Amino acid sequence: MRSLRVFISVLTVLAFSALPVSPGEAAPGGAPEVLRVVSFNMHAGIGADGELDLERVAEVVLRSRADVVGLQEVDVHFSARSDYVDQATRLAELTGMQAFFAPIYDLDPEPGHSQRRRFGVAVLSRYPIVATTNHELTRNSTVGPPGSPTPMPGFAEAVVSVRGRHVRVYSTHLDYRADPAVRRTQVAETVRVLDSDPPHARQVLLGDLNAEPTAPELGPLFERVRDAWGTRKGGFTYPAPRPVKRIDYVTFAGPVQVEDARVPRSPASDHLPVLARLLLDPG
């Protein structure tokens, strides 16, 4: 088992290394700024092997050399499954990045614990986060008794200052059910949020959309944003050991271009991350 994990780790390093590394220097005047971004459903730090290991999630971020990361399924003092750790804060410590956590659920502490149980999405950034918003989307709660879909938080927006160029970074997690009705509503709400930004804003939407690119309910979203993977085949992200679906995305809008995108192998979650190299146009 140990030799298998070492082998997988070597593959992970090679996969991440395939994407050109941002030089970490300011772009010359008038030149596009490079931004390396990752979208990753981290499954509360529970890997494809069923083991909790938050350090492996941090390794994904560090090996990708990401400037910005959108995370989904993040626990903050949530339960024994993640050892009641504040995963957003701990990942910020492990990676040296700033973190914005946007809870979907904010629940009373469990008996014997004093901290509130929260679960949601997050944004990590190497650049300063200058503003944040936790937007609402219509959701069918997975906590408590079944009910009708209702507006709930957990759609993160972080305005990141990339050497003076502001980028609005979103992290989202859409409904997982086979019935697309709630996702269709969430897509319409997402487009409205994006449309409320200033004209020509740089926007990067990262997330687990729980639907493949050809799903009809995603159509209005892809009319509004561009998919970093483009029209290429492959890019499968789920399930991690033998992925057959592309449900995790890096998308963008405004004066932004894509240079390349990859889906590196990693055992850190039941999903694979998506890594893209974006270019921020001047202006």
PDB file of C-alpha atoms in Angstrom:
ATOM      1  CA  MET A   1       0.000   0.000   0.000  1.00  0.00           C
ATOM      2  CA  ARG A   2       2.817   2.392   0.869  1.00  0.00           C
ATOM      3  CA  SER A   3       4.534   1.783  -2.468  1.00  0.00           C
ATOM      4  CA  LEU A   4       1.236   2.435  -4.263  1.00  0.00           C
ATOM      5  CA  ARG A   5       0.801   5.788  -2.483  1.00  0.00           C
ATOM      6  CA  VAL A   6       4.375   6.779  -3.350  1.00  0.00           C
ATOM      7  CA  PHE A   7       3.703   5.871  -6.995  1.00  0.00           C
ATOM      8  CA  ILE A   8       0.508   7.938  -7.026  1.00  0.00           C
ATOM      9  CA  SER A   9       2.348  10.883  -5.450  1.00  0.00           C
ATOM     10  CA  VAL A  10       4.994  10.738  -8.187  1.00  0.00           C
ATOM     11  CA  LEU A  11       2.266  10.760 -10.857  1.00  0.00           C
ATOM     12  CA  THR A  12       0.681  13.760  -9.148  1.00  0.00           C
ATOM     13  CA  VAL A  13       3.935  15.727  -9.234  1.00  0.00           C
ATOM     14  CA  LEU A  14       4.444  14.909 -12.914  1.00  0.00           C
ATOM     15  CA  ALA A  15       0.885  15.889 -13.806  1.00  0.00           C
ATOM     16  CA  PHE A  16       1.114  19.219 -12.024  1.00  0.00           C
ATOM     17  CA  SER A  17       4.507  19.900 -13.562  1.00  0.00           C
ATOM     18  CA  ALA A  18       3.055  19.541 -17.071  1.00  0.00           C
ATOM     19  CA  LEU A  19       1.465  22.971 -16.892  1.00  0.00           C
ATOM     20  CA  PRO A  20       3.903  25.879 -17.356  1.00  0.00           C
ATOM     21  CA  VAL A  21       4.853  27.586 -14.128  1.00  0.00           C
ATOM     22  CA  SER A  22       3.980  31.212 -13.590  1.00  0.00           C
ATOM     23  CA  PRO A  23       7.240  33.118 -13.145  1.00  0.00           C
ATOM     24  CA  GLY A  24       5.907  34.981 -10.107  1.00  0.00           C
ATOM     25  CA  GLU A  25       7.000  38.326 -11.540  1.00  0.00           C
ATOM     26  CA  ALA A  26       4.917  41.319 -12.477  1.00  0.00           C
ATOM     27  CA  ALA A  27       3.899  41.385 -16.109  1.00  0.00           C
ATOM     28  CA  PRO A  28       5.551  44.083 -18.227  1.00  0.00           C
ATOM     29  CA  GLY A  29       3.452  47.176 -18.752  1.00  0.00           C
ATOM     30  CA  GLY A  30       0.518  46.381 -21.012  1.00  0.00           C
ATOM     31  CA  ALA A  31       1.165  42.622 -20.959  1.00  0.00           C
ATOM     32  CA  PRO A  32      -1.336  40.042 -19.666  1.00  0.00           C
ATOM     33  CA  GLU A  33      -0.926  38.945 -16.050  1.00  0.00           C
ATOM     34  CA  VAL A  34      -0.698  35.190 -15.504  1.00  0.00           C
ATOM     35  CA  LEU A  35      -3.107  33.676 -12.960  1.00  0.00           C
ATOM     36  CA  ARG A  36      -2.945  29.989 -12.074  1.00  0.00           C
ATOM     37  CA  VAL A  37      -6.297  28.794 -10.725  1.00  0.00           C
ATOM     38  CA  VAL A  38      -7.569  25.506  -9.309  1.00  0.00           C
ATOM     39  CA  SER A  39     -11.088  24.220  -8.713  1.00  0.00           C
ATOM     40  CA  PHE A  40     -11.223  21.325  -6.249  1.00  0.00           C
ATOM     41  CA  ASN A  41     -14.030  19.501  -4.480  1.00  0.00           C
ATOM     42  CA  MET A  42     -11.922  18.389  -1.502  1.00  0.00           C
ATOM     43  CA  HIS A  43     -14.527  16.036   0.046  1.00  0.00           C
ATOM     44  CA  ALA A  44     -13.787  17.357   3.560  1.00  0.00           C
ATOM     45  CA  GLY A  45     -10.214  16.117   3.202  1.00  0.00           C
ATOM     46  CA  ILE A  46     -11.274  12.475   2.824  1.00  0.00           C
ATOM     47  CA  GLY A  47      -9.332  10.877  -0.002  1.00  0.00           C
ATOM     48  CA  ALA A  48     -10.213   8.300  -2.602  1.00  0.00           C
ATOM     49  CA  ASP A  49      -8.842   5.729  -0.166  1.00  0.00           C
ATOM     50  CA  GLY A  50     -11.363   6.770   2.503  1.00  0.00           C
ATOM     51  CA  GLU A  51      -8.660   8.271   4.716  1.00  0.00           C
ATOM     52  CA  LEU A  52      -8.850  11.768   6.226  1.00  0.00           C
ATOM     53  CA  ASP A  53      -5.670  13.650   5.328  1.00  0.00           C
ATOM     54  CA  LEU A  54      -5.958  17.427   5.032  1.00  0.00           C
ATOM     55  CA  GLU A  55      -2.242  17.705   4.330  1.00  0.00           C
ATOM     56  CA  ARG A  56      -2.837  15.922   1.007  1.00  0.00           C
ATOM     57  CA  VAL A  57      -5.280  18.657   0.033  1.00  0.00           C
ATOM     58  CA  ALA A  58      -2.643  21.248   0.900  1.00  0.00           C
ATOM     59  CA  GLU A  59      -0.151  19.318  -1.257  1.00  0.00           C
ATOM     60  CA  VAL A  60      -2.512  19.590  -4.229  1.00  0.00           C
ATOM     61  CA  VAL A  61      -2.534  23.365  -3.808  1.00  0.00           C
ATOM     62  CA  LEU A  62       1.197  23.679  -3.240  1.00  0.00           C
ATOM     63  CA  ARG A  63       2.197  21.421  -6.144  1.00  0.00           C
ATOM     64  CA  SER A  64      -0.152  23.254  -8.493  1.00  0.00           C
ATOM     65  CA  ARG A  65       1.525  26.554  -7.586  1.00  0.00           C
ATOM     66  CA  ALA A  66      -1.956  28.021  -7.699  1.00  0.00           C
ATOM     67  CA  ASP A  67      -2.547  31.714  -7.172  1.00  0.00           C
ATOM     68  CA  VAL A  68      -6.264  31.208  -6.507  1.00  0.00           C
ATOM     69  CA  VAL A  69      -8.202  28.103  -5.464  1.00  0.00           C
ATOM     70  CA  GLY A  70     -11.939  27.467  -5.298  1.00  0.00           C
ATOM     71  CA  LEU A  71     -12.760  24.688  -2.816  1.00  0.00           C
ATOM     72  CA  GLN A  72     -15.990  22.814  -2.255  1.00  0.00           C
ATOM     73  CA  GLU A  73     -17.092  20.526   0.603  1.00  0.00           C
ATOM     74  CA  VAL A  74     -15.099  22.325   3.281  1.00  0.00           C
ATOM     75  CA  ASP A  75     -15.720  21.466   6.957  1.00  0.00           C
ATOM     76  CA  VAL A  76     -15.301  23.985   9.766  1.00  0.00           C
ATOM     77  CA  HIS A  77     -15.651  22.281  13.173  1.00  0.00           C
ATOM     78  CA  PHE A  78     -18.298  20.175  11.461  1.00  0.00           C
ATOM     79  CA  SER A  79     -18.032  16.676  12.890  1.00  0.00           C
ATOM     80  CA  ALA A  80     -15.824  13.723  13.769  1.00  0.00           C
ATOM     81  CA  ARG A  81     -15.408  12.914  10.053  1.00  0.00           C
ATOM     82  CA  SER A  82     -12.935  15.820   9.829  1.00  0.00           C
ATOM     83  CA  ASP A  83     -11.787  15.793  13.484  1.00  0.00           C
ATOM     84  CA  TYR A  84     -13.735  19.033  14.100  1.00  0.00           C
ATOM     85  CA  VAL A  85     -10.937  20.981  12.401  1.00  0.00           C
ATOM     86  CA  ASP A  86     -11.449  24.439  10.896  1.00  0.00           C
ATOM     87  CA  GLN A  87     -10.315  23.245   7.482  1.00  0.00           C
ATOM     88  CA  ALA A  88     -10.401  26.645   5.777  1.00  0.00           C
ATOM     89  CA  THR A  89      -8.114  28.214   8.366  1.00  0.00           C
ATOM     90  CA  ARG A  90      -5.839  25.186   8.506  1.00  0.00           C
ATOM     91  CA  LEU A  91      -5.423  25.089   4.719  1.00  0.00           C
ATOM     92  CA  ALA A  92      -4.570  28.781   4.737  1.00  0.00           C
ATOM     93  CA  GLU A  93      -1.859  28.022   7.298  1.00  0.00           C
ATOM     94  CA  LEU A  94      -0.506  25.037   5.365  1.00  0.00           C
ATOM     95  CA  THR A  95      -0.374  26.870   2.035  1.00  0.00           C
ATOM     96  CA  GLY A  96       0.497  30.402   3.151  1.00  0.00           C
ATOM     97  CA  MET A  97      -2.605  31.768   1.433  1.00  0.00           C
ATOM     98  CA  GLN A  98      -5.515  33.931   2.527  1.00  0.00           C
ATOM     99  CA  ALA A  99      -8.863  32.195   2.945  1.00  0.00           C
ATOM    100  CA  PHE A 100     -12.508  33.174   2.641  1.00  0.00           C
ATOM    101  CA  PHE A 101     -14.976  30.572   3.865  1.00  0.00           C
ATOM    102  CA  ALA A 102     -18.642  30.808   2.838  1.00  0.00           C
ATOM    103  CA  PRO A 103     -20.831  28.416   4.852  1.00  0.00           C
ATOM    104  CA  ILE A 104     -23.856  26.710   3.405  1.00  0.00           C
ATOM    105  CA  TYR A 105     -24.786  25.296   6.811  1.00  0.00           C
ATOM    106  CA  ASP A 106     -24.201  26.949  10.186  1.00  0.00           C
ATOM    107  CA  LEU A 107     -25.445  24.563  12.864  1.00  0.00           C
ATOM    108  CA  ASP A 108     -25.486  24.388  16.649  1.00  0.00           C
ATOM    109  CA  PRO A 109     -22.529  22.607  18.259  1.00  0.00           C
ATOM    110  CA  GLU A 110     -22.720  18.898  18.875  1.00  0.00           C
ATOM    111  CA  PRO A 111     -23.019  17.769  22.525  1.00  0.00           C
ATOM    112  CA  GLY A 112     -19.663  18.177  24.225  1.00  0.00           C
ATOM    113  CA  HIS A 113     -18.451  20.779  21.715  1.00  0.00           C
ATOM    114  CA  SER A 114     -18.604  24.570  21.880  1.00  0.00           C
ATOM    115  CA  GLN A 115     -17.951  25.635  18.280  1.00  0.00           C
ATOM    116  CA  ARG A 116     -20.643  25.914  15.663  1.00  0.00           C
ATOM    117  CA  ARG A 117     -20.706  23.285  12.936  1.00  0.00           C
ATOM    118  CA  ARG A 118     -20.257  24.780   9.494  1.00  0.00           C
ATOM    119  CA  PHE A 119     -19.915  23.322   5.993  1.00  0.00           C
ATOM    120  CA  GLY A 120     -19.534  25.115   2.679  1.00  0.00           C
ATOM    121  CA  VAL A 121     -17.144  26.442   0.048  1.00  0.00           C
ATOM    122  CA  ALA A 122     -13.981  28.528   0.200  1.00  0.00           C
ATOM    123  CA  VAL A 123     -11.550  30.635  -1.794  1.00  0.00           C
ATOM    124  CA  LEU A 124      -7.802  30.574  -1.162  1.00  0.00           C
ATOM    125  CA  SER A 125      -5.631  33.321  -2.631  1.00  0.00           C
ATOM    126  CA  ARG A 126      -1.960  34.231  -2.713  1.00  0.00           C
ATOM    127  CA  TYR A 127      -3.021  37.751  -3.604  1.00  0.00           C
ATOM    128  CA  PRO A 128      -4.868  40.126  -1.251  1.00  0.00           C
ATOM    129  CA  ILE A 129      -8.588  39.480  -0.862  1.00  0.00           C
ATOM    130  CA  VAL A 130     -10.096  42.977  -0.772  1.00  0.00           C
ATOM    131  CA  ALA A 131     -13.831  42.174  -0.539  1.00  0.00           C
ATOM    132  CA  THR A 132     -16.022  39.117   0.050  1.00  0.00           C
ATOM    133  CA  THR A 133     -19.689  38.140  -0.290  1.00  0.00           C
ATOM    134  CA  ASN A 134     -21.559  34.953   0.582  1.00  0.00           C
ATOM    135  CA  HIS A 135     -24.336  34.903  -2.022  1.00  0.00           C
ATOM    136  CA  GLU A 136     -27.482  32.791  -1.767  1.00  0.00           C
ATOM    137  CA  LEU A 137     -28.606  30.086  -4.166  1.00  0.00           C
ATOM    138  CA  THR A 138     -31.771  28.031  -4.046  1.00  0.00           C
ATOM    139  CA  ARG A 139     -30.918  24.733  -2.357  1.00  0.00           C
ATOM    140  CA  ASN A 140     -32.612  21.568  -1.235  1.00  0.00           C
ATOM    141  CA  SER A 141     -31.017  21.075   2.179  1.00  0.00           C
ATOM    142  CA  THR A 142     -29.211  17.828   2.939  1.00  0.00           C
ATOM    143  CA  VAL A 143     -29.294  18.557   6.684  1.00  0.00           C
ATOM    144  CA  GLY A 144     -32.409  17.879   8.708  1.00  0.00           C
ATOM    145  CA  PRO A 145     -35.816  16.725   7.490  1.00  0.00           C
ATOM    146  CA  PRO A 146     -36.644  17.005   3.759  1.00  0.00           C
ATOM    147  CA  GLY A 147     -38.164  20.290   2.680  1.00  0.00           C
ATOM    148  CA  SER A 148     -38.810  22.453  -0.334  1.00  0.00           C
ATOM    149  CA  PRO A 149     -35.887  24.208  -2.056  1.00  0.00           C
ATOM    150  CA  THR A 150     -35.205  27.550  -0.420  1.00  0.00           C
ATOM    151  CA  PRO A 151     -32.571  30.324  -0.712  1.00  0.00           C
ATOM    152  CA  MET A 152     -29.470  29.414   1.272  1.00  0.00           C
ATOM    153  CA  PRO A 153     -25.929  30.838   1.412  1.00  0.00           C
ATOM    154  CA  GLY A 154     -22.765  29.151   0.205  1.00  0.00           C
ATOM    155  CA  PHE A 155     -21.931  30.825  -3.118  1.00  0.00           C
ATOM    156  CA  ALA A 156     -18.599  32.523  -2.378  1.00  0.00           C
ATOM    157  CA  GLU A 157     -17.314  35.664  -4.059  1.00  0.00           C
ATOM    158  CA  ALA A 158     -13.861  37.027  -3.262  1.00  0.00           C
ATOM    159  CA  VAL A 159     -12.475  40.103  -5.006  1.00  0.00           C
ATOM    160  CA  VAL A 160      -8.754  39.469  -5.423  1.00  0.00           C
ATOM    161  CA  SER A 161      -6.259  42.208  -6.251  1.00  0.00           C
ATOM    162  CA  VAL A 162      -3.689  40.769  -8.675  1.00  0.00           C
ATOM    163  CA  ARG A 163      -1.068  43.517  -8.680  1.00  0.00           C
ATOM    164  CA  GLY A 164      -3.797  46.108  -8.939  1.00  0.00           C
ATOM    165  CA  ARG A 165      -6.016  44.168 -11.356  1.00  0.00           C
ATOM    166  CA  HIS A 166      -9.185  43.118  -9.576  1.00  0.00           C
ATOM    167  CA  VAL A 167     -10.548  39.654 -10.256  1.00  0.00           C
ATOM    168  CA  ARG A 168     -13.910  38.477  -8.933  1.00  0.00           C
ATOM    169  CA  VAL A 169     -13.378  34.851  -7.943  1.00  0.00           C
ATOM    170  CA  TYR A 170     -16.392  32.641  -7.251  1.00  0.00           C
ATOM    171  CA  SER A 171     -16.546  29.187  -5.701  1.00  0.00           C
ATOM    172  CA  THR A 172     -19.780  27.240  -6.055  1.00  0.00           C
ATOM    173  CA  HIS A 173     -21.301  23.796  -5.563  1.00  0.00           C
ATOM    174  CA  LEU A 174     -24.519  23.006  -7.411  1.00  0.00           C
ATOM    175  CA  ASP A 175     -27.172  20.423  -6.554  1.00  0.00           C
ATOM    176  CA  TYR A 176     -26.137  16.797  -7.015  1.00  0.00           C
ATOM    177  CA  ARG A 177     -29.515  15.185  -7.694  1.00  0.00           C
ATOM    178  CA  ALA A 178     -30.384  13.524 -10.981  1.00  0.00           C
ATOM    179  CA  ASP A 179     -33.412  15.798 -11.362  1.00  0.00           C
ATOM    180  CA  PRO A 180     -31.953  19.005 -12.888  1.00  0.00           C
ATOM    181  CA  ALA A 181     -34.707  21.314 -11.595  1.00  0.00           C
ATOM    182  CA  VAL A 182     -32.764  22.802  -8.676  1.00  0.00           C
ATOM    183  CA  ARG A 183     -29.578  23.105 -10.745  1.00  0.00           C
ATOM    184  CA  ARG A 184     -31.548  24.931 -13.428  1.00  0.00           C
ATOM    185  CA  THR A 185     -32.705  27.463 -10.843  1.00  0.00           C
ATOM    186  CA  GLN A 186     -29.184  27.762  -9.414  1.00  0.00           C
ATOM    187  CA  VAL A 187     -27.747  28.451 -12.856  1.00  0.00           C
ATOM    188  CA  ALA A 188     -30.252  31.266 -13.438  1.00  0.00           C
ATOM    189  CA  GLU A 189     -29.351  32.757 -10.045  1.00  0.00           C
ATOM    190  CA  THR A 190     -25.636  32.422 -10.773  1.00  0.00           C
ATOM    191  CA  VAL A 191     -25.998  34.276 -14.051  1.00  0.00           C
ATOM    192  CA  ARG A 192     -27.888  37.070 -12.262  1.00  0.00           C
ATOM    193  CA  VAL A 193     -25.052  37.421  -9.736  1.00  0.00           C
ATOM    194  CA  LEU A 194     -22.452  37.555 -12.494  1.00  0.00           C
ATOM    195  CA  ASP A 195     -24.536  40.091 -14.421  1.00  0.00           C
ATOM    196  CA  SER A 196     -24.652  42.337 -11.344  1.00  0.00           C
ATOM    197  CA  ASP A 197     -20.888  42.901 -11.495  1.00  0.00           C
ATOM    198  CA  PRO A 198     -19.536  46.050 -13.124  1.00  0.00           C
ATOM    199  CA  PRO A 199     -19.254  45.940 -16.926  1.00  0.00           C
ATOM    200  CA  HIS A 200     -16.091  44.249 -18.198  1.00  0.00           C
ATOM    201  CA  ALA A 201     -15.246  42.822 -14.775  1.00  0.00           C
ATOM    202  CA  ARG A 202     -12.729  39.982 -14.714  1.00  0.00           C
ATOM    203  CA  GLN A 203     -14.657  36.959 -13.424  1.00  0.00           C
ATOM    204  CA  VAL A 204     -13.436  33.481 -12.547  1.00  0.00           C
ATOM    205  CA  LEU A 205     -16.106  30.941 -11.569  1.00  0.00           C
ATOM    206  CA  LEU A 206     -14.774  27.728 -10.026  1.00  0.00           C
ATOM    207  CA  GLY A 207     -16.861  24.832  -8.889  1.00  0.00           C
ATOM    208  CA  ASP A 208     -18.449  21.435  -8.818  1.00  0.00           C
ATOM    209  CA  LEU A 209     -21.480  21.893 -11.060  1.00  0.00           C
ATOM    210  CA  ASN A 210     -22.625  18.268 -10.687  1.00  0.00           C
ATOM    211  CA  ALA A 211     -23.459  18.075 -14.385  1.00  0.00           C
ATOM    212  CA  GLU A 212     -21.492  17.422 -17.540  1.00  0.00           C
ATOM    213  CA  PRO A 213     -20.859  20.164 -20.114  1.00  0.00           C
ATOM    214  CA  THR A 214     -23.692  19.099 -22.429  1.00  0.00           C
ATOM    215  CA  ALA A 215     -26.328  19.098 -19.674  1.00  0.00           C
ATOM    216  CA  PRO A 216     -29.168  21.396 -20.842  1.00  0.00           C
ATOM    217  CA  GLU A 217     -29.465  23.114 -17.455  1.00  0.00           C
ATOM    218  CA  LEU A 218     -25.873  24.387 -17.781  1.00  0.00           C
ATOM    219  CA  GLY A 219     -26.565  25.963 -21.182  1.00  0.00           C
ATOM    220  CA  PRO A 220     -27.414  29.455 -19.883  1.00  0.00           C
ATOM    221  CA  LEU A 221     -24.266  29.483 -17.763  1.00  0.00           C
ATOM    222  CA  PHE A 222     -21.999  28.601 -20.678  1.00  0.00           C
ATOM    223  CA  GLU A 223     -23.618  31.365 -22.702  1.00  0.00           C
ATOM    224  CA  ARG A 224     -22.369  33.722 -19.967  1.00  0.00           C
ATOM    225  CA  VAL A 225     -18.928  32.250 -19.142  1.00  0.00           C
ATOM    226  CA  ARG A 226     -16.255  30.382 -21.047  1.00  0.00           C
ATOM    227  CA  ASP A 227     -15.088  26.910 -20.087  1.00  0.00           C
ATOM    228  CA  ALA A 228     -11.301  26.746 -19.652  1.00  0.00           C
ATOM    229  CA  TRP A 229     -11.308  23.159 -20.906  1.00  0.00           C
ATOM    230  CA  GLY A 230     -12.889  24.277 -24.151  1.00  0.00           C
ATOM    231  CA  THR A 231     -14.211  21.687 -26.597  1.00  0.00           C
ATOM    232  CA  ARG A 232     -11.482  19.115 -26.024  1.00  0.00           C
ATOM    233  CA  LYS A 233     -12.422  15.579 -25.067  1.00  0.00           C
ATOM    234  CA  GLY A 234     -11.546  14.188 -21.647  1.00  0.00           C
ATOM    235  CA  GLY A 235     -10.987  16.338 -18.594  1.00  0.00           C
ATOM    236  CA  PHE A 236     -12.893  13.849 -16.447  1.00  0.00           C
ATOM    237  CA  THR A 237     -12.855  14.620 -12.723  1.00  0.00           C
ATOM    238  CA  TYR A 238     -15.151  12.103 -11.050  1.00  0.00           C
ATOM    239  CA  PRO A 239     -14.812   9.599  -9.476  1.00  0.00           C
ATOM    240  CA  ALA A 240     -11.135  10.194  -8.788  1.00  0.00           C
ATOM    241  CA  PRO A 241      -9.748   6.642  -9.071  1.00  0.00           C
ATOM    242  CA  ARG A 242     -11.342   6.042 -12.513  1.00  0.00           C
ATOM    243  CA  PRO A 243     -12.976   9.294 -13.639  1.00  0.00           C
ATOM    244  CA  VAL A 244     -15.724   9.051 -16.242  1.00  0.00           C
ATOM    245  CA  LYS A 245     -17.507  12.408 -15.779  1.00  0.00           C
ATOM    246  CA  ARG A 246     -16.451  16.035 -16.180  1.00  0.00           C
ATOM    247  CA  ILE A 247     -18.405  17.861 -13.486  1.00  0.00           C
ATOM    248  CA  ASP A 248     -15.722  20.187 -12.021  1.00  0.00           C
ATOM    249  CA  TYR A 249     -14.866  23.384 -13.863  1.00  0.00           C
ATOM    250  CA  VAL A 250     -12.725  26.464 -14.270  1.00  0.00           C
ATOM    251  CA  THR A 251     -14.732  29.098 -16.122  1.00  0.00           C
ATOM    252  CA  PHE A 252     -14.132  32.785 -16.749  1.00  0.00           C
ATOM    253  CA  ALA A 253     -15.557  35.954 -18.309  1.00  0.00           C
ATOM    254  CA  GLY A 254     -14.474  39.488 -19.094  1.00  0.00           C
ATOM    255  CA  PRO A 255     -10.950  40.501 -20.210  1.00  0.00           C
ATOM    256  CA  VAL A 256      -9.507  37.058 -19.417  1.00  0.00           C
ATOM    257  CA  GLN A 257      -8.031  34.395 -21.699  1.00  0.00           C
ATOM    258  CA  VAL A 258      -7.053  30.778 -21.115  1.00  0.00           C
ATOM    259  CA  GLU A 259      -3.613  29.500 -21.999  1.00  0.00           C
ATOM    260  CA  ASP A 260      -3.936  25.897 -20.833  1.00  0.00           C
ATOM    261  CA  ALA A 261      -5.866  23.566 -18.530  1.00  0.00           C
ATOM    262  CA  ARG A 262      -5.113  20.194 -16.946  1.00  0.00           C
ATOM    263  CA  VAL A 263      -6.764  17.632 -14.657  1.00  0.00           C
ATOM    264  CA  PRO A 264      -3.918  16.379 -12.440  1.00  0.00           C
ATOM    265  CA  ARG A 265      -4.157  13.023 -10.705  1.00  0.00           C
ATOM    266  CA  SER A 266      -4.404  13.112  -6.929  1.00  0.00           C
ATOM    267  CA  PRO A 267      -5.607  10.706  -4.208  1.00  0.00           C
ATOM    268  CA  ALA A 268      -6.611  13.588  -1.907  1.00  0.00           C
ATOM    269  CA  SER A 269     -10.375  13.504  -2.647  1.00  0.00           C
ATOM    270  CA  ASP A 270     -13.073  11.568  -4.472  1.00  0.00           C
ATOM    271  CA  HIS A 271     -12.861  14.307  -7.144  1.00  0.00           C
ATOM    272  CA  LEU A 272      -9.843  15.380  -9.185  1.00  0.00           C
ATOM    273  CA  PRO A 273      -8.776  19.033  -9.285  1.00  0.00           C
ATOM    274  CA  VAL A 274      -8.888  21.213 -12.385  1.00  0.00           C
ATOM    275  CA  LEU A 275      -5.872  23.454 -12.941  1.00  0.00           C
ATOM    276  CA  ALA A 276      -5.855  26.262 -15.505  1.00  0.00           C
ATOM    277  CA  ARG A 277      -3.452  28.988 -16.487  1.00  0.00           C
ATOM    278  CA  LEU A 278      -5.389  32.177 -17.223  1.00  0.00           C
ATOM    279  CA  LEU A 279      -4.185  35.460 -18.669  1.00  0.00           C
ATOM    280  CA  LEU A 280      -5.624  38.702 -17.317  1.00  0.00           C
ATOM    281  CA  ASP A 281      -5.741  41.264 -20.087  1.00  0.00           C
ATOM    282  CA  PRO A 282      -4.721  44.841 -19.244  1.00  0.00           C
ATOM    283  CA  GLY A 283      -7.409  47.379 -18.563  1.00  0.00           C
TER     284      GLY A 283
END
